[in-house]
DNA sequence: CTGAAAGCGCTTACAG
DNA sequence: CTGAAAGCGCTTACAG
């Protein structure tokens, strides 16, 4: 490890001057700057970032709290976060929480021990809310939105997107439109659910309680929920799944029971995973701008970090309905 | 920010004693320990980790270099790394490289600026090889193996797994077995390729050059490669894709051309993505113990970090052939 | 424009 | 068992 001291000796200047020449070049004369830079290169100087961070009381790191890194929806967002953070010279510390509150709080505590300058939270709660100092912590939320107003949020118009799906089904002549929802209490689920209900009302389609099943956003749960829907005396003619993974599970189960998609039952998802356009049939779904979520989150977080105290506006990003072959006209 | 000094005042002892009471409890007397702990709790003391890391010259962080975080195969491994690292009190810094060497080197440089204590590399090269000090850096490799012996590797028996696929096809009576390979120069591709060739020899099946196409492990490339294979006068009866994503793309294309899987063509993949058992047809593939890859990598890395200099053994983890419905008997 | 000095918050030999 | 002191490698007011 070469230090600033060695550079200073070789260049024949003080350590203060080395620091200035390297970090604030216009505070030193042209000639010393050159001397210093030459010396630094000669000894292969690289600042000890641990010392820099300690001294500056900045970690140059952001913590990302994510329920499950290996969830493809999240991992795309993380990819966007990473890209944007790197541009700003920040590191991304990965915090896999498995949706465990204690884990979230423990990880979030890193902002209080100077290990992170801010937090991007991908789950629907504020892990800091119990902490006295929480108001001072830069934190933003994406995806499953924190609805208590305790932090700025980057969200999709989930309600509008769900209505767009229902409207699409209605255009195709469907009037028994089932829903495979997410778990109770998830804001994202609530929003899509209200969009589903609003959509049905707008289209003057009866709301049938028994056509609404809960899943947990996994493929397995989609298959199970679809199984329940198919057991009804009168089956749905279309199913709106609150994410692509449940749609994949649902289609799997529908097929298992000898029915066809879309001929017997139309199925739509939500998220537009990479995979969704390659499956059979390709899935009608809602595209979310995942990478943009990540990028905007980083931008917002930096705004909060720099102009601390100032509140930052929440942001709603646009969705896009993508019609593929998993949905078709209702049989007359 | 409360510091050790405030605790020391409140407890009426020196800062040295506070440090000892908190970090090396058995170096102080029972009574002082209690005093200190009480005082620490009272002021809500949490050590400034920036200072601790700086002082100890340890970052308590490992850097994970990954070509693409949002690749489901990688993200599962990362999940395993994260879990294991957290157990040891280490943070995971995420380094998305997009397979760009300059980015890898820049990120890898973090070990020289004390921002990371070691590296887990998921791509097939040593980003430090040009650095004079590279021999001193704890680094391990997973997945697409670094074959130059410059670091320990955690690998799958790719050759054996590929042979198992061929053997499975042969058992089903196939004798025109195509391959959709990965890109030239990827060690993992080479290993699966040699397994494919070895397998064909063992089964006394002719090797047909024109039945071997390259992809880049993406679904798109799988579809394109399948298109080329289908254009042959005599089509293959089975296709071994070097990963699940290319298999997904291939099946998509086969269907597009009005053929059936597995009735007309059997398809096998490699990786066993979550999704593979829910697709239609469910995919015959090789299960890799992804999370274990991550866990073992962390273990190995810690071994290297602690007993520096000592070389650590590479490790080969077992594969498992998973037979599903995408493969069936060859038509007579 | 430049240098000497203080200090960020810890830990640890050293002495008692 | 405990304390005073040094020091990790930087940056920055302060003085010149």
XYZ file of C-alpha atoms (C1' of nucleotides) in Angstrom:
696
model
C 0.000 0.000 0.000
C 1.598 3.240 -1.051
C 0.408 6.311 0.821
C 0.146 9.992 0.221
C 3.250 10.438 2.355
C 5.446 8.540 -0.086
C 4.147 10.595 -2.945
C 4.839 13.766 -1.040
C 8.419 12.754 -0.378
C 9.082 11.834 -3.960
C 7.500 15.041 -5.232
C 9.209 17.128 -2.607
C 6.004 18.742 -1.348
C 3.784 18.375 1.711
C 1.079 15.776 2.008
C -1.460 18.594 2.013
C -0.265 19.667 -1.382
C -0.454 16.139 -2.709
C -3.997 15.854 -1.507
C -4.892 19.141 -3.153
C -3.116 18.380 -6.399
C -5.024 15.136 -6.705
C -8.453 16.129 -5.403
C -8.675 19.888 -6.051
C -6.285 20.429 -8.951
C -7.014 24.138 -9.345
C -5.852 24.890 -5.844
C -2.251 24.242 -6.802
C 0.072 25.592 -9.432
C 0.472 23.925 -12.760
C 4.036 22.910 -11.998
C 3.410 21.293 -8.616
C 0.412 19.507 -10.004
C 2.605 17.925 -12.642
C 5.275 17.023 -10.120
C 2.711 15.385 -7.896
C 0.983 13.491 -10.642
C 4.270 12.162 -11.936
C 5.307 11.069 -8.478
C 1.930 9.465 -7.842
C 2.159 7.474 -11.013
C 5.714 6.469 -10.306
C 4.853 4.861 -6.997
C 1.478 3.617 -8.258
C -0.409 5.611 -5.692
C -4.036 4.868 -5.094
C -5.798 6.547 -2.206
C -6.830 4.318 0.653
C -10.558 4.715 0.235
C -11.187 3.548 3.758
C -9.312 6.598 4.996
C -11.010 8.889 2.515
C -14.450 7.698 3.490
C -13.658 7.898 7.152
C -12.272 11.385 6.893
C -15.089 12.662 4.672
C -17.818 10.889 6.588
C -19.218 9.595 3.341
C -19.374 5.953 2.406
C -20.029 6.442 -1.292
C -22.282 3.451 -1.062
C -26.010 2.898 -1.316
C -27.802 0.008 0.219
C -30.437 -1.808 -1.796
C -32.994 -3.720 0.230
C -34.571 -6.409 -1.870
C -36.808 -9.262 -0.767
C -35.270 -11.682 -3.235
C -32.336 -10.942 -5.491
C -33.056 -13.911 -7.658
C -36.520 -12.704 -8.568
C -36.161 -11.649 -12.192
C -38.342 -8.605 -11.721
C -36.149 -7.301 -8.929
C -32.892 -8.245 -10.537
C -33.671 -6.058 -13.533
C -34.274 -3.124 -11.272
C -31.060 -3.819 -9.417
C -29.264 -3.849 -12.696
C -30.588 -0.346 -13.389
C -29.578 0.834 -9.938
C -26.100 -0.546 -10.345
C -25.555 1.130 -13.688
C -26.659 4.521 -12.490
C -24.816 4.330 -9.180
C -21.596 3.432 -10.902
C -21.878 6.515 -13.088
C -21.898 8.594 -9.932
C -18.992 6.738 -8.390
C -21.130 4.970 -5.833
C -21.032 1.348 -4.797
C -24.111 -0.775 -4.437
C -24.367 -2.915 -1.352
C -26.797 -5.713 -1.799
C -29.217 -6.424 1.021
C -31.273 -9.555 0.544
C -34.009 -9.424 3.143
C -36.179 -12.465 2.442
C -38.971 -10.105 3.521
C -37.823 -10.424 7.099
C -38.314 -7.191 9.014
C -35.504 -7.836 11.480
C -33.085 -8.411 8.612
C -34.267 -5.237 6.931
C -33.755 -3.214 10.059
C -30.364 -4.694 10.705
C -29.257 -3.897 7.183
C -30.864 -0.464 7.202
C -28.856 0.272 10.311
C -25.854 0.537 8.027
C -26.770 4.139 7.363
C -26.266 4.850 11.033
C -22.862 3.199 11.142
C -21.663 5.121 8.102
C -21.594 2.119 5.855
C -24.139 3.526 3.436
C -25.232 7.037 2.495
C -28.754 6.112 1.552
C -31.208 3.288 0.964
C -33.295 2.086 -1.912
C -36.083 -0.073 -0.608
C -37.837 -2.492 -2.956
C -40.313 -3.760 -0.383
C -43.417 -2.119 0.981
C -42.370 -0.791 4.322
C -40.093 1.663 6.004
C -37.508 -0.300 7.987
C -36.451 2.875 9.788
C -39.818 4.075 10.962
C -39.144 3.041 14.550
C -35.833 4.852 14.662
C -35.759 8.340 16.119
C -33.354 9.472 13.469
C -35.266 8.044 10.539
C -36.306 11.415 9.194
C -32.695 12.256 8.417
C -32.006 9.187 6.304
C -32.105 9.435 2.526
C -34.339 6.602 1.409
C -36.526 6.002 -1.608
C -38.905 3.256 -2.494
C -39.630 1.382 -5.697
C -42.047 -1.309 -6.769
C -44.271 -2.318 -3.966
C -44.963 1.120 -2.731
C -44.657 2.388 0.770
C -47.944 4.200 1.159
C -47.448 5.954 4.473
C -45.780 8.970 2.907
C -42.635 8.417 4.936
C -40.466 8.388 1.833
C -40.670 9.321 -1.838
C -41.822 6.556 -4.101
C -41.258 5.544 -7.685
C -44.292 3.704 -8.803
C -46.184 2.424 -11.778
C -49.768 3.425 -12.442
C -50.896 0.000 -11.299
C -54.522 0.964 -11.229
C -54.440 2.249 -14.800
C -52.503 -0.764 -16.011
C -54.978 -3.184 -14.454
C -57.848 -1.280 -16.029
C -56.094 -1.529 -19.388
C -55.998 -5.298 -19.026
C -59.690 -5.479 -18.185
C -60.521 -3.173 -21.046
C -58.545 -5.444 -23.366
C -60.466 -8.488 -22.127
C -63.765 -6.658 -22.512
C -62.896 -5.696 -26.081
C -62.413 -9.397 -26.764
C -65.900 -10.102 -25.448
C -64.973 -11.651 -22.098
C -67.382 -11.242 -19.226
C -66.205 -13.832 -16.741
C -62.848 -12.340 -15.909
C -61.068 -13.917 -12.967
C -58.173 -12.447 -11.014
C -55.215 -14.170 -9.454
C -54.118 -11.536 -6.988
C -51.122 -11.082 -4.759
C -51.163 -11.469 -1.009
C -53.428 -9.434 1.233
C -51.823 -6.272 2.517
C -49.432 -5.706 -0.361
C -49.986 -2.167 -1.675
C -49.126 -3.222 -5.187
C -51.784 -5.888 -4.949
C -54.325 -3.426 -3.621
C -53.637 -1.051 -6.472
C -53.980 -3.707 -9.143
C -57.054 -5.020 -7.432
C -58.721 -1.621 -7.387
C -57.847 -1.278 -11.066
C -59.406 -4.665 -11.722
C -62.583 -3.699 -9.887
C -62.729 -0.233 -11.441
C -62.208 -1.798 -14.852
C -65.039 -4.268 -14.378
C -67.365 -1.476 -13.278
C -66.451 0.689 -16.239
C -67.124 -2.211 -18.550
C -70.361 -3.003 -16.746
C -69.201 -6.509 -15.984
C -70.482 -8.167 -12.812
C -67.962 -8.569 -10.039
C -67.959 -12.192 -8.941
C -66.204 -12.780 -5.626
C -65.539 -16.422 -6.341
C -63.481 -15.490 -9.384
C -60.888 -13.766 -7.215
C -58.094 -15.927 -5.836
C -54.979 -15.013 -3.925
C -51.449 -16.063 -4.818
C -48.060 -14.933 -3.572
C -46.543 -13.902 -6.908
C -44.791 -17.261 -7.378
C -45.417 -19.677 -10.246
C -46.456 -22.362 -7.784
C -49.129 -20.146 -6.286
C -50.402 -19.225 -9.736
C -50.873 -22.885 -10.554
C -52.721 -23.524 -7.311
C -54.988 -20.519 -7.721
C -55.785 -21.522 -11.297
C -56.705 -24.975 -10.032
C -59.282 -23.432 -7.723
C -60.729 -21.258 -10.470
C -61.098 -24.223 -12.791
C -63.014 -26.146 -10.163
C -65.965 -23.771 -10.430
C -69.202 -24.954 -12.038
C -68.922 -22.116 -14.537
C -65.300 -21.451 -15.407
C -63.841 -18.033 -16.112
C -63.161 -17.257 -19.759
C -60.231 -15.029 -18.911
C -57.788 -14.692 -16.039
C -55.863 -11.594 -15.095
C -52.801 -12.615 -13.101
C -51.161 -9.884 -11.071
C -47.737 -10.880 -12.326
C -46.169 -12.937 -15.093
C -44.913 -15.667 -12.819
C -48.375 -16.471 -11.548
C -49.595 -16.357 -15.150
C -46.950 -18.912 -16.061
C -48.104 -21.144 -13.215
C -51.736 -20.645 -14.171
C -51.167 -21.564 -17.802
C -49.248 -24.621 -16.675
C -52.165 -25.767 -14.578
C -54.785 -24.971 -17.205
C -52.878 -27.148 -19.650
C -52.491 -29.873 -17.062
C -56.255 -30.060 -16.930
C -56.457 -30.540 -20.668
C -57.651 -27.045 -21.527
C -56.108 -24.691 -24.050
C -54.751 -21.176 -23.731
C -56.066 -18.961 -25.198
C -58.764 -20.994 -26.974
C -60.516 -22.084 -23.796
C -59.214 -19.485 -21.405
C -57.356 -16.252 -22.055
C -54.598 -15.347 -19.604
C -52.823 -12.054 -19.016
C -49.915 -11.268 -16.732
C -48.112 -8.230 -15.457
C -44.395 -7.304 -15.629
C -43.248 -8.489 -19.043
C -40.410 -10.733 -17.971
C -37.854 -11.539 -20.657
C -39.252 -14.934 -20.812
C -42.835 -13.946 -21.440
C -42.494 -13.394 -25.124
C -40.829 -16.762 -25.633
C -43.306 -18.888 -23.792
C -46.064 -20.775 -25.483
C -48.304 -18.947 -26.027
C -46.451 -15.655 -25.682
C -47.976 -13.775 -22.792
C -50.158 -10.697 -22.954
C -48.869 -8.498 -20.168
C -47.947 -5.048 -18.874
C -44.475 -3.783 -19.534
C -42.857 -2.026 -16.597
C -39.783 0.088 -17.219
C -37.681 -1.834 -14.696
C -34.276 -0.479 -15.462
C -35.733 3.030 -15.423
C -37.132 2.375 -11.981
C -33.630 1.704 -10.803
C -32.112 4.683 -12.527
C -34.713 7.116 -11.263
C -34.391 5.718 -7.767
C -30.687 6.456 -7.764
C -31.282 9.956 -9.088
C -33.849 10.658 -6.423
C -31.665 9.247 -3.716
C -28.778 11.473 -4.742
C -31.074 14.449 -4.663
C -31.974 13.558 -1.109
C -28.364 12.964 -0.147
C -27.197 16.310 -1.470
C -30.022 18.646 -0.479
C -30.811 16.980 2.759
C -33.972 17.887 4.537
C -35.620 19.003 1.309
C -38.413 16.691 0.352
C -38.297 15.021 -3.029
C -41.285 14.460 -5.285
C -42.603 10.971 -5.894
C -42.693 9.778 -9.457
C -45.077 7.676 -11.520
C -43.697 5.919 -14.573
C -45.789 4.853 -17.566
C -46.920 1.308 -18.277
C -47.523 -0.273 -21.622
C -50.005 -2.993 -22.502
C -48.379 -5.667 -24.618
C -50.839 -7.872 -26.412
C -49.568 -11.312 -27.366
C -51.164 -14.642 -28.089
C -52.267 -15.715 -24.631
C -55.441 -13.658 -24.992
C -58.066 -14.016 -27.688
C -61.754 -13.499 -28.395
C -64.211 -15.076 -26.021
C -66.105 -17.992 -27.469
C -69.622 -16.851 -28.364
C -23.465 10.231 15.930
C -22.462 9.134 19.394
C -18.850 8.104 19.788
C -16.822 5.908 22.028
C -15.687 9.038 23.863
C -19.203 9.845 25.071
C -19.644 6.318 26.305
C -16.335 6.497 28.128
C -17.328 9.699 29.893
C -20.664 8.353 30.962
C -19.146 5.098 32.175
C -16.256 6.866 33.844
C -13.579 4.815 32.110
C -11.101 5.391 29.297
C -11.961 4.979 25.648
C -9.554 2.082 25.529
C -11.585 0.292 28.128
C -14.797 0.966 26.282
C -13.315 -0.486 23.136
C -12.159 -3.553 25.029
C -15.405 -4.034 26.910
C -17.317 -3.997 23.634
C -14.940 -5.879 21.347
C -12.915 -8.107 23.672
C -15.198 -8.573 26.667
C -12.920 -10.963 28.533
C -10.145 -8.430 28.702
C -12.062 -6.371 31.230
C -13.605 -7.079 34.590
C -17.204 -8.089 34.919
C -18.133 -4.851 36.642
C -16.582 -2.462 34.121
C -18.075 -4.442 31.316
C -21.515 -3.906 32.784
C -20.890 -0.222 33.359
C -19.763 0.208 29.777
C -22.596 -1.741 28.263
C -25.150 0.212 30.261
C -23.583 3.491 29.236
C -23.409 2.408 25.599
C -27.056 1.518 25.584
C -28.014 4.727 27.297
C -26.465 6.907 24.624
C -27.435 4.500 21.836
C -23.849 3.930 20.866
C -23.083 2.264 17.575
C -19.503 2.129 16.391
C -18.642 4.205 13.370
C -17.845 1.347 11.053
C -15.911 3.628 8.746
C -13.458 4.227 11.567
C -13.364 0.565 12.540
C -12.661 -0.538 9.002
C -10.062 2.127 8.514
C -8.299 1.309 11.737
C -8.418 -2.455 11.185
C -7.554 -2.258 7.521
C -10.439 -4.572 6.766
C -13.448 -3.603 4.709
C -15.648 -6.524 5.758
C -16.918 -6.510 2.216
C -16.587 -8.848 -0.722
C -16.952 -7.791 -4.285
C -18.986 -9.932 -6.647
C -18.186 -9.514 -10.306
C -21.091 -10.640 -12.418
C -21.639 -10.143 -16.134
C -25.363 -9.569 -15.713
C -27.180 -9.373 -12.415
C -30.509 -9.841 -14.055
C -29.581 -13.194 -15.509
C -31.597 -15.662 -13.435
C -28.759 -18.138 -13.290
C -26.394 -15.581 -11.801
C -28.931 -14.011 -9.528
C -29.476 -17.335 -7.769
C -25.794 -17.650 -7.145
C -25.642 -14.108 -5.862
C -28.450 -14.923 -3.514
C -26.365 -17.780 -2.099
C -23.335 -15.543 -1.771
C -25.331 -12.903 0.027
C -26.773 -15.342 2.525
C -23.446 -16.832 3.414
C -21.611 -13.515 3.570
C -24.190 -12.058 5.892
C -23.686 -14.956 8.279
C -20.054 -13.969 8.517
C -20.821 -10.298 8.976
C -19.639 -9.351 5.532
C -21.284 -7.046 3.042
C -21.688 -7.895 -0.592
C -20.789 -5.220 -3.082
C -22.379 -5.831 -6.406
C -20.266 -5.342 -9.498
C -22.163 -5.596 -12.744
C -19.580 -5.861 -15.485
C -21.563 -6.343 -18.684
C -18.602 -8.551 -19.622
C -16.493 -5.474 -20.137
C -12.877 -6.043 -19.126
C -12.178 -2.416 -18.285
C -15.191 -2.338 -15.966
C -14.054 -5.559 -14.326
C -10.592 -4.216 -13.730
C -11.878 -0.945 -12.400
C -14.145 -2.737 -9.976
C -11.522 -5.287 -9.036
C -9.272 -2.410 -8.133
C -11.435 -1.986 -5.062
C -9.355 -4.582 -3.314
C -6.345 -2.323 -3.694
C -8.139 0.697 -2.291
C -9.359 -1.250 0.726
C -12.954 -1.245 -0.330
C -13.197 -5.014 -0.532
C -11.329 -7.861 1.131
C -11.803 -10.317 -1.681
C -13.492 -11.008 -4.977
C -15.870 -13.609 -6.284
C -15.683 -13.669 -10.046
C -18.551 -15.170 -12.030
C -16.969 -14.645 -15.421
C -14.193 -16.555 -17.089
C -11.143 -14.430 -16.617
C -8.860 -13.009 -14.015
C -9.302 -9.238 -13.985
C -6.185 -8.862 -11.846
C -3.773 -10.858 -13.927
C -2.036 -7.742 -15.244
C -1.542 -6.333 -11.774
C 1.764 -6.945 -10.073
C 0.052 -7.506 -6.775
C -2.563 -9.901 -8.084
C -1.087 -12.918 -6.344
C -1.925 -11.435 -2.972
C -5.615 -10.900 -3.663
C -8.156 -13.393 -2.377
C -10.284 -14.273 -5.347
C -12.348 -17.277 -6.327
C -14.223 -18.154 -9.430
C -17.592 -19.745 -10.061
C -19.574 -20.777 -13.110
C -17.705 -20.026 -16.225
C -14.409 -21.266 -15.019
C -11.117 -19.500 -15.162
C -8.893 -22.216 -16.539
C -5.484 -20.652 -16.198
C -5.030 -21.856 -12.644
C -4.645 -18.324 -11.363
C -7.407 -18.811 -8.808
C -9.396 -21.595 -7.213
C -12.562 -22.506 -9.001
C -15.941 -23.882 -8.050
C -17.253 -25.717 -11.005
C -19.781 -28.203 -12.177
C -18.769 -31.388 -13.930
C -19.912 -29.882 -17.198
C -18.400 -32.632 -19.248
C -20.160 -35.335 -17.257
C -23.446 -33.471 -17.313
C -23.328 -33.062 -21.081
C -22.556 -36.736 -21.478
C -25.535 -37.562 -19.285
C -27.768 -35.597 -21.637
C -26.413 -37.418 -24.681
C -26.775 -40.731 -22.949
C -30.385 -39.849 -22.159
C -31.034 -38.985 -25.809
C -29.364 -42.179 -26.935
C -31.500 -44.224 -24.570
C -34.517 -42.700 -26.280
C -33.210 -43.839 -29.633
C -32.031 -40.505 -30.998
C -29.146 -40.481 -33.414
C -29.308 -37.038 -34.960
C -28.534 -35.012 -31.884
C -27.844 -31.331 -32.512
C -26.156 -28.909 -30.148
C -26.855 -25.253 -29.575
C -23.605 -24.190 -27.976
C -22.403 -21.071 -26.257
C -19.946 -18.628 -27.747
C -16.486 -19.627 -28.848
C -13.850 -19.203 -26.168
C -16.117 -19.676 -23.163
C -14.620 -22.419 -20.998
C -18.029 -23.563 -19.870
C -18.997 -23.941 -23.505
C -15.837 -25.873 -24.263
C -16.498 -28.249 -21.400
C -20.068 -28.933 -22.405
C -18.978 -29.289 -25.970
C -16.361 -31.864 -25.106
C -18.983 -33.700 -23.082
C -21.303 -33.613 -26.070
C -18.604 -34.983 -28.362
C -17.441 -37.576 -25.840
C -21.026 -38.618 -25.323
C -21.648 -39.084 -29.023
C -18.487 -41.178 -29.343
C -19.412 -43.357 -26.409
C -22.824 -43.921 -27.928
C -21.277 -44.544 -31.319
C -23.296 -41.790 -32.889
C -21.803 -39.924 -35.829
C -20.649 -36.414 -35.163
C -22.208 -34.120 -37.724
C -20.615 -30.681 -37.889
C -23.650 -29.064 -39.410
C -25.717 -30.005 -36.382
C -23.651 -27.759 -34.152
C -24.709 -24.129 -33.910
C -23.463 -21.323 -31.704
C -25.627 -19.101 -29.529
C -24.758 -16.637 -26.792
C -26.849 -18.154 -23.987
C -29.787 -15.817 -24.630
C -33.281 -16.909 -25.625
C -33.033 -14.889 -28.808
C -29.885 -16.688 -29.865
C -31.473 -20.037 -29.103
C -34.343 -19.219 -31.415
C -32.005 -18.153 -34.203
C -29.810 -21.219 -33.859
C -32.837 -23.487 -33.904
C -33.985 -21.783 -37.069
C -30.716 -22.715 -38.745
C -30.910 -26.316 -37.574
C -34.439 -26.669 -38.911
C -33.361 -25.444 -42.310
C -31.301 -28.607 -42.909
C -32.471 -31.178 -45.424
C -32.507 -33.780 -42.700
C -33.532 -32.245 -39.407
C -32.145 -33.248 -36.029
C -34.428 -35.392 -33.899
C -33.053 -33.958 -30.681
C -31.332 -30.754 -29.646
C -29.065 -30.297 -26.657
C -29.013 -26.618 -25.714
C -26.140 -25.530 -23.518
C -28.497 -23.608 -21.247
C -32.206 -23.374 -20.480
C -32.647 -19.948 -21.982
C -31.443 -21.058 -25.379
C -33.684 -24.122 -25.027
C -36.621 -21.820 -24.399
C -35.771 -19.837 -27.497
C -35.279 -23.001 -29.514
C -38.623 -24.461 -28.495
C -40.273 -21.165 -29.341
C -38.823 -21.266 -32.837
C -39.593 -24.939 -33.383
C -43.210 -24.228 -32.563
C -43.216 -21.188 -34.785
C -42.365 -23.465 -37.660
C -45.331 -25.667 -36.895
C -43.393 -28.529 -35.333
C -44.035 -30.127 -31.977
C -41.816 -30.602 -28.933
C -41.126 -33.348 -28.053
C -43.103 -35.290 -30.679
C -41.126 -33.996 -33.642
C -37.997 -32.828 -31.871
C -36.788 -33.461 -28.330
C -35.085 -30.566 -26.583
C -32.923 -30.513 -23.473
C -31.430 -27.567 -21.646
C -28.922 -26.959 -18.891
C -29.320 -25.051 -15.579
C -32.814 -25.875 -14.383
C -34.177 -22.370 -14.066
C -37.232 -21.991 -11.849
C -39.230 -21.501 -14.880
C -38.207 -24.664 -16.655
C -40.603 -26.936 -14.872
C -43.558 -24.665 -15.576
C -43.040 -24.210 -19.252
C -44.839 -26.207 -21.864
C -43.506 -28.793 -22.181
C -41.553 -28.846 -18.940
C -37.888 -28.914 -19.830
C -35.474 -31.798 -19.449
C -32.335 -30.225 -18.076
C -29.360 -30.359 -15.720
C -29.806 -29.070 -12.226
C -26.932 -26.995 -10.932
C -26.708 -26.308 -7.229
C -26.642 -22.543 -7.717
C -27.086 -21.397 -4.171
C -24.414 -23.884 -3.093
C -22.051 -22.406 -5.629
C -22.457 -19.104 -3.893
C -22.092 -20.502 -0.410
C -18.984 -22.500 -1.209
C -17.460 -19.534 -2.959
C -17.844 -17.438 0.161
C -16.373 -20.198 2.304
C -13.405 -20.559 0.019
C -12.883 -16.855 -0.148
C -12.827 -16.568 3.630
C -10.307 -19.365 3.766
C -8.110 -17.380 1.429
C -8.642 -14.172 3.357
C -7.670 -15.708 6.667
C -4.781 -17.986 5.731
C -3.343 -15.766 3.094
C -0.779 -17.138 0.773
C -1.969 -20.680 1.326
C -3.528 -22.070 -1.771
C -7.076 -23.324 -1.606
C -8.400 -26.394 -3.393
C -10.789 -26.077 -6.290
C -14.124 -27.787 -5.920
C -16.421 -29.681 -8.260
C -20.092 -29.855 -7.341
C -22.452 -32.578 -8.536
C -25.011 -32.148 -11.293
C -28.309 -33.904 -11.617
C -30.144 -34.848 -14.791
C -33.796 -33.893 -14.562
C -35.962 -35.617 -17.103
C -39.195 -33.851 -17.986
C -41.518 -33.860 -20.946
C -39.471 -31.988 -23.514
C -37.649 -35.180 -24.422
C -39.215 -38.385 -25.677
C -38.519 -41.442 -27.795
C -37.267 -40.900 -31.288
C -39.763 -41.730 -33.970
C -38.839 -45.046 -35.579
C 0.032 28.825 -3.883
C 1.950 26.041 0.065
C 2.981 23.853 4.678
C 2.427 22.573 9.610
C -0.911 20.962 12.427
C -5.134 19.198 14.017
C -8.398 15.823 13.903
C -11.934 12.244 12.017
C -13.143 7.545 15.699
C -11.345 3.840 16.490
C -7.660 -0.072 18.396
C -3.622 -1.744 20.532
C 1.105 -2.094 22.111
C 3.105 -0.411 26.282
C 3.444 0.550 30.953
C 1.659 0.242 35.317
C -7.499 -5.145 34.720
C -6.902 -0.242 33.109
C -5.212 4.240 31.061
C -2.348 7.419 28.298
C -0.596 7.724 23.998
C 0.348 6.749 19.341
C -1.225 6.085 14.965
C -4.124 4.271 10.821
C -4.238 7.842 5.903
C -6.463 11.174 4.698
C -8.481 16.488 4.366
C -8.921 21.196 5.580
C -9.065 25.403 8.281
C -5.380 28.443 9.441
C -1.420 31.078 8.781
C 1.936 32.708 5.889
